[in-house]
XYZ file of C-alpha atoms in Angstrom:
347
model
C 0.000 0.000 0.000
C 2.775 2.404 0.977
C 4.525 1.740 -2.357
C 1.282 2.360 -4.234
C 0.702 5.650 -2.402
C 4.254 6.763 -3.151
C 3.815 5.924 -6.836
C 0.543 7.855 -6.988
C 2.175 10.836 -5.270
C 5.078 10.875 -7.757
C 2.625 10.572 -10.656
C 0.604 13.575 -9.457
C 3.765 15.647 -8.933
C 4.875 14.742 -12.454
C 1.573 15.927 -13.900
C 1.868 19.214 -12.042
C 5.454 19.821 -13.145
C 4.841 18.944 -16.789
C 1.688 21.063 -16.791
C 3.677 24.092 -15.632
C 6.427 23.450 -18.160
C 3.862 23.161 -20.915
C 2.273 26.502 -20.044
C 5.627 28.280 -19.899
C 6.772 26.873 -23.224
C 3.486 27.887 -24.861
C 3.737 31.471 -23.613
C 5.087 34.130 -25.944
C 8.623 35.075 -24.864
C 9.031 38.616 -23.622
C 11.781 40.488 -25.479
C 15.026 39.891 -23.655
C 16.963 42.898 -22.428
C 19.871 43.946 -24.609
C 22.932 41.820 -23.804
C 24.990 44.925 -23.065
C 23.609 47.884 -21.064
C 23.328 50.863 -23.364
C 23.973 54.304 -21.911
C 21.858 57.007 -23.495
C 23.929 58.879 -26.096
C 24.759 62.453 -25.201
C 24.845 64.514 -28.422
C 27.745 66.958 -28.500
C 26.045 70.338 -28.367
C 22.926 69.158 -30.189
C 19.424 69.830 -28.896
C 15.895 69.039 -29.917
C 14.104 71.855 -31.801
C 17.320 73.856 -32.196
C 15.649 76.097 -34.800
C 12.432 76.733 -32.862
C 13.199 80.454 -32.644
C 15.656 81.123 -35.467
C 13.694 79.231 -38.144
C 10.549 77.738 -36.644
C 9.349 76.169 -39.919
C 12.655 74.520 -40.828
C 11.744 70.959 -39.827
C 8.288 71.296 -41.383
C 9.861 72.292 -44.699
C 12.242 69.325 -44.575
C 9.383 66.963 -43.774
C 7.033 68.320 -46.430
C 9.515 68.153 -49.303
C 10.947 64.802 -48.232
C 7.517 63.205 -47.976
C 6.536 64.585 -51.369
C 9.631 63.157 -53.011
C 9.374 59.762 -51.274
C 5.696 59.545 -52.209
C 6.812 59.672 -55.842
C 9.844 57.427 -55.352
C 9.817 55.004 -52.419
C 13.404 53.921 -53.122
C 14.539 57.373 -52.046
C 14.293 56.447 -48.364
C 17.185 53.992 -48.587
C 19.226 56.454 -50.641
C 18.925 59.331 -48.194
C 19.630 57.079 -45.216
C 22.728 55.703 -46.928
C 23.970 59.207 -47.748
C 23.537 60.207 -44.096
C 25.575 57.133 -43.053
C 28.357 57.902 -45.488
C 28.490 61.494 -44.309
C 28.840 60.621 -40.619
C 31.584 58.025 -41.048
C 33.975 60.506 -42.688
C 34.799 63.652 -40.679
C 31.583 63.178 -38.720
C 28.114 64.441 -39.641
C 29.228 67.709 -41.244
C 27.702 67.462 -44.747
C 31.148 66.875 -46.271
C 29.510 64.215 -48.471
C 27.446 66.939 -50.142
C 30.399 69.012 -51.381
C 31.303 68.868 -55.073
C 34.860 68.694 -56.373
C 36.037 72.211 -57.163
C 38.005 72.992 -60.352
C 38.777 69.308 -60.931
C 41.619 69.518 -58.423
C 41.346 67.512 -55.212
C 38.454 65.077 -55.458
C 35.641 65.361 -52.920
C 34.131 62.426 -51.016
C 31.500 62.018 -53.735
C 34.201 60.845 -56.135
C 35.400 57.987 -53.924
C 34.370 54.572 -55.211
C 32.013 53.657 -52.308
C 30.120 56.916 -52.874
C 29.702 56.841 -56.657
C 26.242 55.269 -56.361
C 24.936 57.660 -53.695
C 21.787 59.581 -54.619
C 19.388 62.091 -53.118
C 21.596 65.154 -53.432
C 18.927 66.934 -55.493
C 16.438 66.475 -52.654
C 18.791 68.142 -50.185
C 19.364 70.966 -52.696
C 15.619 71.525 -53.028
C 15.087 71.604 -49.276
C 18.009 73.957 -48.729
C 16.751 76.320 -51.438
C 13.301 76.542 -49.844
C 14.675 77.091 -46.354
C 17.067 79.796 -47.560
C 14.070 81.755 -48.858
C 12.600 82.096 -45.371
C 15.662 81.724 -43.109
C 18.856 82.743 -44.927
C 22.122 81.283 -43.616
C 20.446 79.708 -40.596
C 19.901 75.982 -41.123
C 22.878 73.742 -41.835
C 23.060 71.239 -44.661
C 24.176 68.588 -42.175
C 20.978 69.039 -40.150
C 18.892 68.965 -43.317
C 20.486 65.653 -44.352
C 19.948 64.097 -40.907
C 16.315 65.213 -40.803
C 15.573 64.196 -44.399
C 16.996 60.691 -43.845
C 14.746 60.230 -40.811
C 11.660 61.656 -42.522
C 12.178 59.579 -45.666
C 12.404 56.298 -43.750
C 9.497 57.298 -41.489
C 7.176 58.314 -44.328
C 5.111 55.072 -44.554
C 4.322 55.223 -40.824
C 3.513 58.945 -40.755
C 5.415 59.385 -37.509
C 9.119 59.845 -36.790
C 10.937 56.586 -36.083
C 13.752 58.312 -34.193
C 14.629 61.692 -32.709
C 16.989 64.034 -34.544
C 18.642 66.592 -32.271
C 19.875 69.530 -34.346
C 22.493 72.253 -34.161
C 25.126 70.738 -36.462
C 27.236 73.030 -38.589
C 28.801 72.335 -41.960
C 32.428 71.459 -42.600
C 34.859 73.032 -45.037
C 36.727 69.933 -46.216
C 35.743 66.923 -48.334
C 38.462 64.523 -49.500
C 37.963 61.321 -51.465
C 41.236 60.077 -50.011
C 39.683 59.959 -46.516
C 36.885 57.580 -47.489
C 38.809 54.247 -47.639
C 39.109 52.771 -44.174
C 36.322 54.918 -42.760
C 33.250 53.765 -44.680
C 32.196 50.217 -43.650
C 32.688 48.016 -46.699
C 30.396 45.206 -47.921
C 33.572 43.102 -48.228
C 34.699 43.578 -44.611
C 35.043 40.873 -41.969
C 33.750 41.324 -38.434
C 36.944 42.618 -36.825
C 37.388 45.279 -39.510
C 33.781 46.427 -39.178
C 34.011 46.645 -35.403
C 37.281 48.579 -35.612
C 35.665 51.166 -37.908
C 32.691 51.548 -35.587
C 34.867 51.863 -32.489
C 36.903 54.615 -34.124
C 33.649 56.572 -34.305
C 32.746 55.924 -30.677
C 30.251 53.190 -31.459
C 30.194 49.573 -30.331
C 29.170 46.043 -31.255
C 25.526 46.846 -30.546
C 25.592 49.775 -32.956
C 27.295 47.653 -35.612
C 24.595 44.976 -35.506
C 21.748 47.456 -35.199
C 22.840 49.876 -37.921
C 23.477 46.967 -40.284
C 19.689 46.653 -40.169
C 19.525 49.595 -42.554
C 20.124 46.938 -45.220
C 16.465 46.040 -44.819
C 15.738 48.699 -47.441
C 17.408 49.437 -50.733
C 19.280 47.612 -53.467
C 22.898 46.723 -54.202
C 24.890 46.573 -57.410
C 26.080 43.130 -58.457
C 29.727 44.082 -58.127
C 29.400 44.468 -54.364
C 28.762 40.755 -53.847
C 29.563 38.893 -57.119
C 32.848 37.590 -55.724
C 30.850 35.618 -53.147
C 29.119 33.859 -56.024
C 31.914 33.125 -58.491
C 35.403 33.530 -57.038
C 35.326 33.733 -53.263
C 38.802 32.302 -52.568
C 40.246 32.909 -56.032
C 39.504 29.370 -57.206
C 36.169 29.954 -58.928
C 34.172 28.930 -55.872
C 31.212 30.349 -53.948
C 31.226 31.566 -50.373
C 30.262 28.496 -48.285
C 28.603 30.738 -45.680
C 25.993 31.826 -48.260
C 22.864 29.685 -48.563
C 23.420 27.574 -51.684
C 19.908 27.964 -53.090
C 20.010 31.717 -52.583
C 23.448 31.854 -54.225
C 22.086 30.115 -57.335
C 19.212 32.595 -57.598
C 21.693 35.477 -57.319
C 23.793 33.985 -60.118
C 20.762 34.153 -62.392
C 20.232 37.828 -61.559
C 23.937 38.684 -61.678
C 25.759 36.471 -64.196
C 29.547 36.664 -64.388
C 31.022 39.158 -65.238
C 28.813 41.523 -63.238
C 26.864 44.167 -65.094
C 27.548 47.396 -63.156
C 24.029 48.640 -63.878
C 22.222 45.599 -62.443
C 20.895 45.804 -58.891
C 19.459 43.267 -56.445
C 17.289 43.747 -53.370
C 19.355 43.654 -50.190
C 16.372 42.256 -48.281
C 14.494 39.968 -50.714
C 10.778 40.769 -51.081
C 11.110 43.457 -48.388
C 13.455 46.079 -49.811
C 10.939 48.942 -49.542
C 9.779 48.107 -46.022
C 11.843 49.333 -43.077
C 11.447 46.402 -40.681
C 13.315 43.642 -38.847
C 13.107 41.152 -41.720
C 16.779 41.695 -42.533
C 17.807 39.798 -39.403
C 15.707 36.806 -40.354
C 17.498 36.461 -43.687
C 20.911 36.940 -42.082
C 20.175 34.028 -39.745
C 19.113 32.007 -42.789
C 22.556 32.731 -44.298
C 20.983 34.896 -46.994
C 22.676 38.181 -46.106
C 23.791 39.667 -49.418
C 27.184 41.019 -48.363
C 30.184 39.508 -46.650
C 29.649 42.173 -43.996
C 26.148 40.790 -43.370
C 27.428 37.238 -42.970
C 30.199 38.560 -40.710
C 27.640 39.429 -38.037
C 27.243 35.706 -37.329
C 30.969 35.055 -36.924
C 31.068 36.645 -33.474
C 29.073 35.115 -30.620
C 27.905 38.393 -29.070
C 26.974 39.839 -32.438
C 25.079 36.697 -33.442
C 23.126 36.892 -30.182
C 22.177 40.509 -30.884
C 21.120 39.620 -34.442
C 18.820 36.944 -33.039
C 17.174 39.411 -30.682
C 16.766 42.052 -33.374
C 14.357 39.811 -35.263
C 11.770 41.137 -32.807
C 10.326 44.318 -34.412
C 9.907 46.100 -31.075
C 13.520 45.450 -30.145
C 14.774 46.502 -33.581
C 12.897 49.816 -33.716
C 13.900 50.691 -30.157
C 17.556 49.873 -30.715
C 17.759 51.481 -34.147
C 16.383 54.740 -32.753
C 19.196 54.791 -30.190
C 22.019 53.794 -32.536
C 21.139 56.115 -35.416
C 20.831 59.020 -32.973
C 24.258 58.113 -31.613
C 25.680 57.962 -35.142
C 24.133 61.340 -35.962
C 26.193 62.926 -33.183
C 29.564 61.569 -34.332
C 32.233 64.300 -34.474
C 29.661 67.015 -35.156
C 30.598 70.664 -35.505
C 28.602 72.944 -33.221
C 28.738 76.447 -31.745
C 31.211 78.569 -33.728
C 32.880 75.656 -35.511
C 32.277 75.167 -39.238
C 29.718 77.293 -41.062
C 26.145 77.385 -42.326
C 26.487 76.882 -46.075
C 24.328 78.944 -48.401
C 24.463 76.080 -50.895
C 25.095 72.512 -49.832
C 27.417 71.655 -52.722
C 29.983 74.407 -52.088
C 31.547 76.127 -49.102
C 30.696 79.792 -48.630
C 32.931 82.257 -50.470
C 35.424 83.994 -48.228
């Protein structure tokens, strides 16, 4: 009898335990906290609504023109965001990317190979022209670019996806020679990418999060064709790339690569700013070597996994892009407020 009672007791305990386990496993997991505590970025001399008194309609003008242009061309969102990135990684966010080469002497950043496919400069010109009519020599080109990038990406949701503190001023120098080694390359491995980010005061979290910008936009075949046809120099494909996906890319980008052909960076989702990018990276379908590199580091791979959650991605992206937008900015009496974004003011 005692043995029977003990068996019954153990059976009932087992039912209780397995019942609890079942309920926990069926529950939706709450987003885990970020693996590394993230201090709030402190912009260097930037403030919200910097132009509230000096040019109260400045941000409205940026928003209105940007939305109008993106309404006509949804691909513009990725282009403006990319231009903002490329600006901030060289000399900080000082609109040096907007300067044209003068007198065919020293080439500006625009002429560097990674920047030859940048677009959206005409949008910034249009915004600047309209603002100059109501607030001459008041609003910087660097602030316009930062605001336009945010407003372009935010357009489908009709609300800003991140804050843009303003008060940046424009730089005087733009050198193509300073681009290599500063702009993250699609061919880079993880250690190189992290080194570039750390030089700008950003960390592994920012690297993984800002890579999520690849959820919108397209890429030219030349930026990834080596992964398909000659990864190690022996006519082979990158083994870290999903084989089926690699074959589909070969159809779109036969060898040799046509420089005019482009491919979605986030298949079937290249116009939607969302967390889908991280799902494809984990499926080994990231288009670039730099995308695949995120899985070669344990901490980075863990962050990528978490960023599949849309709430986590939007929260983290808002923090990281704000942090990037404050890199090495010119404020106060440094730099200038350009009258035209493509040229420095005449002395």
